[in-house]
PDB file of C-alpha atoms in Angstrom:
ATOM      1  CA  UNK R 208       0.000   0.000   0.000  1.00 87.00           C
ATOM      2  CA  UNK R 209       1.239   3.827  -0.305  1.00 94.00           C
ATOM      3  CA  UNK R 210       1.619   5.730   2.653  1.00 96.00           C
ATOM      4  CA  UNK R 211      -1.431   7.234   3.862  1.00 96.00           C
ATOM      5  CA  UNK R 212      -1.673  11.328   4.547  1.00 96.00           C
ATOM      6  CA  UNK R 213      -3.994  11.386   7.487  1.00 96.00           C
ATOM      7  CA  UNK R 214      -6.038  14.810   8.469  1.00 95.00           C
ATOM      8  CA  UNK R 215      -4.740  16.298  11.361  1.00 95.00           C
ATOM      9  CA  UNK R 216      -6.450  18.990  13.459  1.00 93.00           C
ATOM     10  CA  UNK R 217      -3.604  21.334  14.516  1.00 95.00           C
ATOM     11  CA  UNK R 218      -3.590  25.338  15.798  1.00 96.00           C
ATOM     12  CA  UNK R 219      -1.967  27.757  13.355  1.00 97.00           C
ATOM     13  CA  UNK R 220      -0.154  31.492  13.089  1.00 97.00           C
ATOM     14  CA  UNK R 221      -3.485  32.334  11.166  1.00 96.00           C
ATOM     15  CA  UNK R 222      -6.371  34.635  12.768  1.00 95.00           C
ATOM     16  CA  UNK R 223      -9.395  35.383  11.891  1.00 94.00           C
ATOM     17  CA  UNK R 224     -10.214  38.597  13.959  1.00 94.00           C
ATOM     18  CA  UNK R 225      -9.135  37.331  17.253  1.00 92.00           C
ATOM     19  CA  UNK R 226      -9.472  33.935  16.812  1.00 93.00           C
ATOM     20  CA  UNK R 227      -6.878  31.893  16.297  1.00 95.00           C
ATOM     21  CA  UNK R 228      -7.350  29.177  13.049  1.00 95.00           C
ATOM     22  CA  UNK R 229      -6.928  25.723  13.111  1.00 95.00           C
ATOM     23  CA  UNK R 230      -3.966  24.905   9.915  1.00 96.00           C
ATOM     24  CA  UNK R 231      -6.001  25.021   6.754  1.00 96.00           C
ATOM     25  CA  UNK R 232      -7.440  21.757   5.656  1.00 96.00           C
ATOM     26  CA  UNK R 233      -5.562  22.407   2.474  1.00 96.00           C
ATOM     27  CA  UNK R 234      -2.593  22.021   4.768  1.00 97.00           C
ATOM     28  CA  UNK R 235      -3.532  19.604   7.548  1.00 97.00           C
ATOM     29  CA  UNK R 236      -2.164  16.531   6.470  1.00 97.00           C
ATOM     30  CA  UNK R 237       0.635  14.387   6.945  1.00 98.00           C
ATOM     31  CA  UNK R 238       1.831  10.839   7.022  1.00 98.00           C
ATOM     32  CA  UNK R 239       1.334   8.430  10.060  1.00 97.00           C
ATOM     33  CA  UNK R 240       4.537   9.228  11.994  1.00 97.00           C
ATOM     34  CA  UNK R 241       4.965  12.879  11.562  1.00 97.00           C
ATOM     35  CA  UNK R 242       0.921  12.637  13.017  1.00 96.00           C
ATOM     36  CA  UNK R 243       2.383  11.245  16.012  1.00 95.00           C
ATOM     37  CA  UNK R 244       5.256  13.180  16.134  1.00 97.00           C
ATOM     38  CA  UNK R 245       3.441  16.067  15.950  1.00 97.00           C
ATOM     39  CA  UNK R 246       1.182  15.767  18.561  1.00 94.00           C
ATOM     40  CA  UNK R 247       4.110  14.338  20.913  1.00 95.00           C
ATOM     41  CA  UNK R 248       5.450  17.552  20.468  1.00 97.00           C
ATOM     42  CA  UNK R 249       2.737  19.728  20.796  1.00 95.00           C
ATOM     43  CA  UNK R 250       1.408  18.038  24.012  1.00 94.00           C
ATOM     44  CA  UNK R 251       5.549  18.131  25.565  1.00 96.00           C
ATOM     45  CA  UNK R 252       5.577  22.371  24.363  1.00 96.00           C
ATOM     46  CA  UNK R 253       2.640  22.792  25.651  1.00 95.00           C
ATOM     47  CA  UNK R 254       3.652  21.192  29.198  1.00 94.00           C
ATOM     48  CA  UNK R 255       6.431  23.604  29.176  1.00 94.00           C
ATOM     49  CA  UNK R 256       4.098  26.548  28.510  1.00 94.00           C
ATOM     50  CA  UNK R 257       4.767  26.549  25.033  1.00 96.00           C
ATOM     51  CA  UNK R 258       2.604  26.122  22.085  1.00 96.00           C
ATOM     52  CA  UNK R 259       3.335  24.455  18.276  1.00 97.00           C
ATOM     53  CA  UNK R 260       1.269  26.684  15.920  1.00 97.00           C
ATOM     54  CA  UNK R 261       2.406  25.799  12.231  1.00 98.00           C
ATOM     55  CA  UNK R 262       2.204  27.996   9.106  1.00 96.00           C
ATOM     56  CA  UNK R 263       2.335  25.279   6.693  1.00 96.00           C
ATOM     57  CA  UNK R 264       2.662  21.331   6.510  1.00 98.00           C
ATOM     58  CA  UNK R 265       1.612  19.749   3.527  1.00 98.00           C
ATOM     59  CA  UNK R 266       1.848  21.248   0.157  1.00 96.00           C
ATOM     60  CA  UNK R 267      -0.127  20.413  -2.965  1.00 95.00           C
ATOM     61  CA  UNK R 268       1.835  19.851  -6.177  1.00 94.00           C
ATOM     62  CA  UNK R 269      -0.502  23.065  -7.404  1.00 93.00           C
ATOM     63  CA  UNK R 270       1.008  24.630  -3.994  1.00 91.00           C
ATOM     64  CA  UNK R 271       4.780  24.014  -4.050  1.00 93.00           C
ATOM     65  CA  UNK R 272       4.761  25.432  -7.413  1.00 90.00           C
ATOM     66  CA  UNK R 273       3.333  28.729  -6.134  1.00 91.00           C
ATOM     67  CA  UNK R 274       6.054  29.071  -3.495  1.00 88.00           C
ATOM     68  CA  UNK R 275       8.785  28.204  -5.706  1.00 86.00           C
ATOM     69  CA  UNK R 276       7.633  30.967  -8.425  1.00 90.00           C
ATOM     70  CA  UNK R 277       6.892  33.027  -5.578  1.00 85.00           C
ATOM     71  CA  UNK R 278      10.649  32.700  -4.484  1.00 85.00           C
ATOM     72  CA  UNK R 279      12.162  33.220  -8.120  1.00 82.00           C
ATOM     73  CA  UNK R 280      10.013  36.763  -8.289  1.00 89.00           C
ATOM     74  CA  UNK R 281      11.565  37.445  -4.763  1.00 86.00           C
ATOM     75  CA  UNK R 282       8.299  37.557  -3.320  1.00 83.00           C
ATOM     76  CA  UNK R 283       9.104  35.159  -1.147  1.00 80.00           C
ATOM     77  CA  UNK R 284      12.478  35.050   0.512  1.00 81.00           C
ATOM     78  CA  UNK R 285      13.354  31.976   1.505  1.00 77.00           C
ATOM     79  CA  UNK R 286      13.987  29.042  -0.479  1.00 82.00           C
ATOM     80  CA  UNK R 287      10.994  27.056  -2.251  1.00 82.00           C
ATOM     81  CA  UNK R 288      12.108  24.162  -4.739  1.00 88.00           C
ATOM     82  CA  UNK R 289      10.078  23.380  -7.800  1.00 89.00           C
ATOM     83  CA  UNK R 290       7.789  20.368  -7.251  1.00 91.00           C
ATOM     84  CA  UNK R 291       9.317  17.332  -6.468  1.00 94.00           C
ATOM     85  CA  UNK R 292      11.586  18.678  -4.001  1.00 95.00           C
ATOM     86  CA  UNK R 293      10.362  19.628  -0.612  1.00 96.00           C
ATOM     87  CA  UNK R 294       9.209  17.136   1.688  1.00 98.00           C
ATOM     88  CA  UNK R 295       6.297  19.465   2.431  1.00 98.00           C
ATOM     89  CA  UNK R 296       4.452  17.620  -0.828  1.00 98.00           C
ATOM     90  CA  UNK R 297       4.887  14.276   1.529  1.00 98.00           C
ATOM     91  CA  UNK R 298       3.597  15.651   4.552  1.00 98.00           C
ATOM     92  CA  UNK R 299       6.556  15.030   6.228  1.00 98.00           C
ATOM     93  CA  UNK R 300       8.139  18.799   6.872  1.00 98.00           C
ATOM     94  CA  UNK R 301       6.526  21.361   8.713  1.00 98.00           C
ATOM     95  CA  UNK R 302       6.768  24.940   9.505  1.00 97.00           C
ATOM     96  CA  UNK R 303       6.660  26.604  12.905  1.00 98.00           C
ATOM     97  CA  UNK R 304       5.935  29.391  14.945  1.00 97.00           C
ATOM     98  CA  UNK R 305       9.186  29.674  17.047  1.00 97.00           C
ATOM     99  CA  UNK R 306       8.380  32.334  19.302  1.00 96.00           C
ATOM    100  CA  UNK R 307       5.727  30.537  20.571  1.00 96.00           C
ATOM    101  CA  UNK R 308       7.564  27.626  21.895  1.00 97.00           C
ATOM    102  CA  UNK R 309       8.340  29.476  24.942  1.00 96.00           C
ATOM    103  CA  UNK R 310      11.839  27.490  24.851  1.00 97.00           C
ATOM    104  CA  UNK R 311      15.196  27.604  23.104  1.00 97.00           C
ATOM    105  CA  UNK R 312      15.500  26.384  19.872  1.00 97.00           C
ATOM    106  CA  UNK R 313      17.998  23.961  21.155  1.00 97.00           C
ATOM    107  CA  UNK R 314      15.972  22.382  23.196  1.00 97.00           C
ATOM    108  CA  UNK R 315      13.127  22.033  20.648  1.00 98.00           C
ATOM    109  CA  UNK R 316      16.012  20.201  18.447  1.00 98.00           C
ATOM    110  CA  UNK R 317      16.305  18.015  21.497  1.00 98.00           C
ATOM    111  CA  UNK R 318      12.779  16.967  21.988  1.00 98.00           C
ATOM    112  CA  UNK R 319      12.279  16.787  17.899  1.00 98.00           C
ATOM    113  CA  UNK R 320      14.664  14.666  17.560  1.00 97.00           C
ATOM    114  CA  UNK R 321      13.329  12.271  20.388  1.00 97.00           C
ATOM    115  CA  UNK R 322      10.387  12.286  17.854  1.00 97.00           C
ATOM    116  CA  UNK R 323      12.094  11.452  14.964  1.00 98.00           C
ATOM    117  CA  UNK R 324      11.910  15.206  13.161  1.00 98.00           C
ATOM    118  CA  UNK R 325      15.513  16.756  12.087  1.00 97.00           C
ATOM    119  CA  UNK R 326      15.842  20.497  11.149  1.00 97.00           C
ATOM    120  CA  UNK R 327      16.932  21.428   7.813  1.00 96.00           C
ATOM    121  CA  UNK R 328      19.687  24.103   9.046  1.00 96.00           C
ATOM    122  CA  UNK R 329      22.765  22.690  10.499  1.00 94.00           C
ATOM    123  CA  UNK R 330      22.836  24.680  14.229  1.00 96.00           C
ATOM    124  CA  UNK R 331      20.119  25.979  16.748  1.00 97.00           C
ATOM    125  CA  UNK R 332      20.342  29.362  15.229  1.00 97.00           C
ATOM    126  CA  UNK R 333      17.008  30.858  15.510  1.00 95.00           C
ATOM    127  CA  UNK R 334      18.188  33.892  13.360  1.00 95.00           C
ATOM    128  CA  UNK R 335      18.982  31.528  10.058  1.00 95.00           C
ATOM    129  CA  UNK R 336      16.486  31.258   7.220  1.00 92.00           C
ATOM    130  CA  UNK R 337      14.776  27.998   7.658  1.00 95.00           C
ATOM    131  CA  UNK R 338      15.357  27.754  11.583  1.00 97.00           C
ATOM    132  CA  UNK R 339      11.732  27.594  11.552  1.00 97.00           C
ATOM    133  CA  UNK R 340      11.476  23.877   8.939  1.00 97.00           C
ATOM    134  CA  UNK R 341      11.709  20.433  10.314  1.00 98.00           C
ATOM    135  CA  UNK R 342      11.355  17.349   8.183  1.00 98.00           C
ATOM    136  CA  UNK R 343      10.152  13.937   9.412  1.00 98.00           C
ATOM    137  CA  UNK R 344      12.341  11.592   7.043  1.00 98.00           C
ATOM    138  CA  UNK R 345      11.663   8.327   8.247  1.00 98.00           C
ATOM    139  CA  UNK R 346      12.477   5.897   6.130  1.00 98.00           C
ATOM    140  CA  UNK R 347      13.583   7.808   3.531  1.00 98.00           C
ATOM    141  CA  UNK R 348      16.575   9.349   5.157  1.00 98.00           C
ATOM    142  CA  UNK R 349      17.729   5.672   3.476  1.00 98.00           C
ATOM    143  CA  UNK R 350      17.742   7.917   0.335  1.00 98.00           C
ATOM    144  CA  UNK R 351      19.516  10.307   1.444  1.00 98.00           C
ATOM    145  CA  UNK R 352      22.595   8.612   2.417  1.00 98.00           C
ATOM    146  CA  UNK R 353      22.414   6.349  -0.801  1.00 98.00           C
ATOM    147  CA  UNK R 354      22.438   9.570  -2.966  1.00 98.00           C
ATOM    148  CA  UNK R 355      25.242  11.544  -0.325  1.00 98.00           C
ATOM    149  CA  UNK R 356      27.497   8.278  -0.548  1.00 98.00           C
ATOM    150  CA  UNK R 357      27.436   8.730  -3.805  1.00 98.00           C
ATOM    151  CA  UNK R 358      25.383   5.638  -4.860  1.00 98.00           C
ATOM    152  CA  UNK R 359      23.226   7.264  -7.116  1.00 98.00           C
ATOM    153  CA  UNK R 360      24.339  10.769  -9.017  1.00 97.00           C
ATOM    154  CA  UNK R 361      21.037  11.844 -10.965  1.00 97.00           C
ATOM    155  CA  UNK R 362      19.444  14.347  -8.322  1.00 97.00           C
ATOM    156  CA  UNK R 363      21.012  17.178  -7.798  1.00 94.00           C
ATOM    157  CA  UNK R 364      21.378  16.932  -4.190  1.00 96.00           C
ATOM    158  CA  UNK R 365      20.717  14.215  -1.852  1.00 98.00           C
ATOM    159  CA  UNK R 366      17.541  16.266   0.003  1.00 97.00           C
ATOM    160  CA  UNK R 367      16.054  16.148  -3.432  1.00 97.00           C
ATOM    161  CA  UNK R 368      16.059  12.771  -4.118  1.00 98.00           C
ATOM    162  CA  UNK R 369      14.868  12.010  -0.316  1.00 98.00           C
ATOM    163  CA  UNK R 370      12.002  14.408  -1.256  1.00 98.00           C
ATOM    164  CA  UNK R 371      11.107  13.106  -4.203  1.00 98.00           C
ATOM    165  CA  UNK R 372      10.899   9.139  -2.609  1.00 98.00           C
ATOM    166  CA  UNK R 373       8.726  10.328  -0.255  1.00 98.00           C
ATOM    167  CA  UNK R 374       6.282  12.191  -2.428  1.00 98.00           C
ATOM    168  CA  UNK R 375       6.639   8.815  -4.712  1.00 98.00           C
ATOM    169  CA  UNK R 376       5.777   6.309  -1.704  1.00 98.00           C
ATOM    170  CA  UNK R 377       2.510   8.873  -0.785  1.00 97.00           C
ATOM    171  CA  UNK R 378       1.709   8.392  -4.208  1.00 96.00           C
ATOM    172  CA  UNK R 379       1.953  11.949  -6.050  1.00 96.00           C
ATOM    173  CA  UNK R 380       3.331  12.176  -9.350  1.00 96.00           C
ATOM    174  CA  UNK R 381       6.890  13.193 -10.048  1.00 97.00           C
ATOM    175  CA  UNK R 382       7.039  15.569 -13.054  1.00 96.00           C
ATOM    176  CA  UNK R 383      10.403  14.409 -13.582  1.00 96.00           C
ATOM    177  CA  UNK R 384       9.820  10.722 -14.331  1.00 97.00           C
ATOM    178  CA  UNK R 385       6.570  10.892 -16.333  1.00 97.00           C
ATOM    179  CA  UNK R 386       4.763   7.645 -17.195  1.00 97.00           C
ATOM    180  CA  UNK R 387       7.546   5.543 -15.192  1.00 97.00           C
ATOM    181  CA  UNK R 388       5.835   6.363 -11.737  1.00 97.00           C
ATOM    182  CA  UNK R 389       5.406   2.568 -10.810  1.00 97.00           C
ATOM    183  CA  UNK R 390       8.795   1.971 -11.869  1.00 98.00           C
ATOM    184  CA  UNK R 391      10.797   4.702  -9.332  1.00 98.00           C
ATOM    185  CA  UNK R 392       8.578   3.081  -6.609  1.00 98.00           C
ATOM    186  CA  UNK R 393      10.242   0.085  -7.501  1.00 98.00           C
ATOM    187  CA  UNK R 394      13.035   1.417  -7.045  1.00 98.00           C
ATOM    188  CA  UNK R 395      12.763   3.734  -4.128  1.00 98.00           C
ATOM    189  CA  UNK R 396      11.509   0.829  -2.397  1.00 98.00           C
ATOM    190  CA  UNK R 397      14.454  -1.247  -2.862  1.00 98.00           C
ATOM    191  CA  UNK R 398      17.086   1.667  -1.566  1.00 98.00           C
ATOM    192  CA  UNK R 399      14.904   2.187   0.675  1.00 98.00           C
ATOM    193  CA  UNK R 400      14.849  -1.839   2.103  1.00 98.00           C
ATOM    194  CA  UNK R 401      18.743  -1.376   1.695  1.00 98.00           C
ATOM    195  CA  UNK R 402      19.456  -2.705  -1.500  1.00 98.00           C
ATOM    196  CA  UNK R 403      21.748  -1.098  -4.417  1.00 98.00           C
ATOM    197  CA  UNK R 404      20.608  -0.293  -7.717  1.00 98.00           C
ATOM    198  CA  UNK R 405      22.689   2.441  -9.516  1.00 97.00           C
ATOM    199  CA  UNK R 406      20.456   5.810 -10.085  1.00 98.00           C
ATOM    200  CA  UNK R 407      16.526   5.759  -9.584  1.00 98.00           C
ATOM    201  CA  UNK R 408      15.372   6.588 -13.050  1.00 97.00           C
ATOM    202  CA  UNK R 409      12.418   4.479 -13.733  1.00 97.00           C
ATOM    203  CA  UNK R 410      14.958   2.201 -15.809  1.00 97.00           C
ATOM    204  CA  UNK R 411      14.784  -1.540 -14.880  1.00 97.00           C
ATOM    205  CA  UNK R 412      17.968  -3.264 -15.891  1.00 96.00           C
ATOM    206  CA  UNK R 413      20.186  -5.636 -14.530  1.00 97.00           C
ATOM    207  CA  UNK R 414      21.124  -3.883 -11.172  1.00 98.00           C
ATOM    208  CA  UNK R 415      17.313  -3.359 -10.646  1.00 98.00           C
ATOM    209  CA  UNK R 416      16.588  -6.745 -10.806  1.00 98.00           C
ATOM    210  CA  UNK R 417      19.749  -8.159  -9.180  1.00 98.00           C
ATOM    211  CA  UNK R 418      18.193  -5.987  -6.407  1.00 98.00           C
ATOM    212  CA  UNK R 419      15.005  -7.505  -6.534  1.00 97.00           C
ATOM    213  CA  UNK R 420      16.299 -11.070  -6.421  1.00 97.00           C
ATOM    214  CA  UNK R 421      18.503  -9.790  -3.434  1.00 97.00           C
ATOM    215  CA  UNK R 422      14.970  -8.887  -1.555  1.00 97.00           C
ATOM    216  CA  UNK R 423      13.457 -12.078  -2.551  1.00 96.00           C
ATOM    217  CA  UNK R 424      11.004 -10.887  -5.177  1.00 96.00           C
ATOM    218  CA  UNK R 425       9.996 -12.382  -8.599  1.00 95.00           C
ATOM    219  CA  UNK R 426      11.919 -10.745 -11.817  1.00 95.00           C
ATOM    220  CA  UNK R 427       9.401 -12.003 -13.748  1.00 95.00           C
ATOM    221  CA  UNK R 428       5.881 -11.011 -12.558  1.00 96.00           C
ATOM    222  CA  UNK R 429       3.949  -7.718 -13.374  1.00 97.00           C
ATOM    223  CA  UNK R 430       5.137  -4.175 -12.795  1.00 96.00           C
ATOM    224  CA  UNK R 431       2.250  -4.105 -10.503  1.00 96.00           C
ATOM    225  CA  UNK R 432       3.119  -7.182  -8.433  1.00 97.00           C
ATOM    226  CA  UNK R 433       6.464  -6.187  -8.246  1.00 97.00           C
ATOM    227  CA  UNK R 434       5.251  -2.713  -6.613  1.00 97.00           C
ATOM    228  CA  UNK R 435       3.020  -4.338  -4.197  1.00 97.00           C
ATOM    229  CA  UNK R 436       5.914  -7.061  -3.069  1.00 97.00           C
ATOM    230  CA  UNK R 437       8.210  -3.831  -2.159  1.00 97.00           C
ATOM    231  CA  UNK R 438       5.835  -2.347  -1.080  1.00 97.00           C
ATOM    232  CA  UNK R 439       4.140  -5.036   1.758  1.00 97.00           C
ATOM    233  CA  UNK R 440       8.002  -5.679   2.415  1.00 97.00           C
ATOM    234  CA  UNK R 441       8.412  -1.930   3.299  1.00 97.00           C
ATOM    235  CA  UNK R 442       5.356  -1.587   5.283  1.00 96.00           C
ATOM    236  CA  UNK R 443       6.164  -4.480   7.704  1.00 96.00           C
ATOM    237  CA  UNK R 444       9.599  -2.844   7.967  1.00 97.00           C
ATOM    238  CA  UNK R 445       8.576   0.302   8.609  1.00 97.00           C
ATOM    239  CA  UNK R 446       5.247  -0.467  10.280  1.00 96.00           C
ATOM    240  CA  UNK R 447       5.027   3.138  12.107  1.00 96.00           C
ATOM    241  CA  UNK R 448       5.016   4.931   8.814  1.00 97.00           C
ATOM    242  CA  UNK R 449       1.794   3.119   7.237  1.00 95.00           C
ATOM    243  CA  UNK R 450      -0.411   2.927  10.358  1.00 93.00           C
ATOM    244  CA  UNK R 451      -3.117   5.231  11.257  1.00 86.00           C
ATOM    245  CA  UNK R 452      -2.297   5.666  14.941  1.00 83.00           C
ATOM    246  CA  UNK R 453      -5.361   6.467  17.725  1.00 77.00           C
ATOM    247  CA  UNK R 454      -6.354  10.358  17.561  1.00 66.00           C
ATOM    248  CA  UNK R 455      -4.291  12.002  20.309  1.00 61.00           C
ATOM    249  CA  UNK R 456      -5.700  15.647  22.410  1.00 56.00           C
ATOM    250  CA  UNK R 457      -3.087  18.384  21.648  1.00 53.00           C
ATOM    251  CA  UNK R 458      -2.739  19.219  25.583  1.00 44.00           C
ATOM    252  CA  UNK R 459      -3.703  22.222  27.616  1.00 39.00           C
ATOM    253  CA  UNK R 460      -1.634  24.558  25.693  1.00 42.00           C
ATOM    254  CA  UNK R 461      -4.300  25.710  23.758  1.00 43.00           C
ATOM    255  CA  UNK R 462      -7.850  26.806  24.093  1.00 46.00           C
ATOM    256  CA  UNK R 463      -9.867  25.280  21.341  1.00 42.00           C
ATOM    257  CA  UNK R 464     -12.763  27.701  19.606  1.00 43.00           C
ATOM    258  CA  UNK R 465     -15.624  26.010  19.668  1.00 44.00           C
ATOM    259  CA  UNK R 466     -16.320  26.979  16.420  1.00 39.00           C
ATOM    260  CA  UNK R 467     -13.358  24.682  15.431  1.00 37.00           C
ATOM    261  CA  UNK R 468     -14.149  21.640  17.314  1.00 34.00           C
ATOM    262  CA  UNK R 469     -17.742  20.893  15.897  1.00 31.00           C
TER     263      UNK R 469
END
């Protein structure tokens, strides 16, 4: 199966008058463990007398490429990629208030890590662009350090190709690899199980299906078999990253409208 993006209910930066807004519903979804990783850290802010309001979460393909023209003009300032490239179109990176955390940004690192979310910046600086992004990789961080050990070469950058696996396994379409979708997941999969396979590229040759024999999966059965078989391999792997877990209250940090709740 592909990786669900669940509905979450979560307070944003947005007001309307003097009521704060739940994150749109354009917005409010994500995959399995960044749900639970989000509301582990809003409930262990909040306890702190904190609160995790988020500007943005998940990004439509329709959306990404709006903030990535919207950077080019100079509209927007920091850094959008074109889509295929953020791991907001995943719903696994999310954007944050961080004044209202009430704590240092060090020791939100500390607690998102605990969770299993990683900033994109490389110190606690809360004065660098992008202080305010943290990713949930999961599984896909596998991508990463195929592509940064230089395993693969055709993204551009290793974040890329991590992005564009995890908007693959959610099931979006990659401009980049038109009609050769089910092939990448394929692929993806594989890396992603720990197997080698040259560059993803939607190609199957020989190192794609020495890779396949490697996992224990037919060469010789349909595309669409073959997806499923890495697929049901990842999911019992990576069982946190499929499964819907129980709706969990966002703590006492914030005072639901009740406008919002019905």
């Amino acid at each position: 199966m592909k990786v669900p993006l669940l509905d979450i209910a979560i307070p944003s930066i947005y007001f309307k008058g003097s009521t704060r807004q739940m994150l749109p519903s354009r917005m409010a979804k994500c995959t399995p463990d960044m749900y639970s990783a989000i509301h582990r850290l809003a409930q262990q802010v909040a306890s702190q007398g904190g609160a995790l309001y988020l500007s943005d979460l998940f990004r439509s393909h329709d959306m990404q490429l709006q903030a990535h023209l919207d950077w080019k003009s100079g509209k927007k300032s920091a850094f959008s990629p074109a889509p295929g490239g953020s791991m907001h179109e995943a719903g696994r990176a999310f954007d944050l208030d961080l004044g209202a955390l009430k704590i240092s940004l060090k020791s939100f690192w500390a607690l998102a890590q605990q969770a299993g979310v990683s900033p994109i910046i490389s110190k606690p600086d809360s004065k660098l662009s992008e202080a305010w992004h943290f990713d949930c990789p999961g599984s896909h961080a596998r991508v990463y350090s195929y592509y940064k050990d230089g395993k693969g070469n055709n993204f551009a950058k290793p974040y890329t190709a991590m992005a564009a696996s995890a908007i693959n396994a959610v099931g979006i379409t990659l401009d980049m690899f038109g009609d050769r979708q089910r092939e990448v997941s394929l692929q993806f999969g594989l890396i992603r199980l720990g197997y080698e396979l040259g560059n993803v590229d939607g190609v199957i040759g020989k190192d794609t299906r020495e890779a396949m024999e490697q996992a224990g999966l037919s060469t010789s059965s349909p595309l669409d078999d073959q997806v499923e078989a890495v697929e049901d391999l990842l999911q019992r792997m990576f069982p946190h990253e499929y499964e819907v877990p129980p709706a969990q209250p966002l703590g006492e940090g914030f005072a639901w409208p009740d406008h919002l709740i019905a």
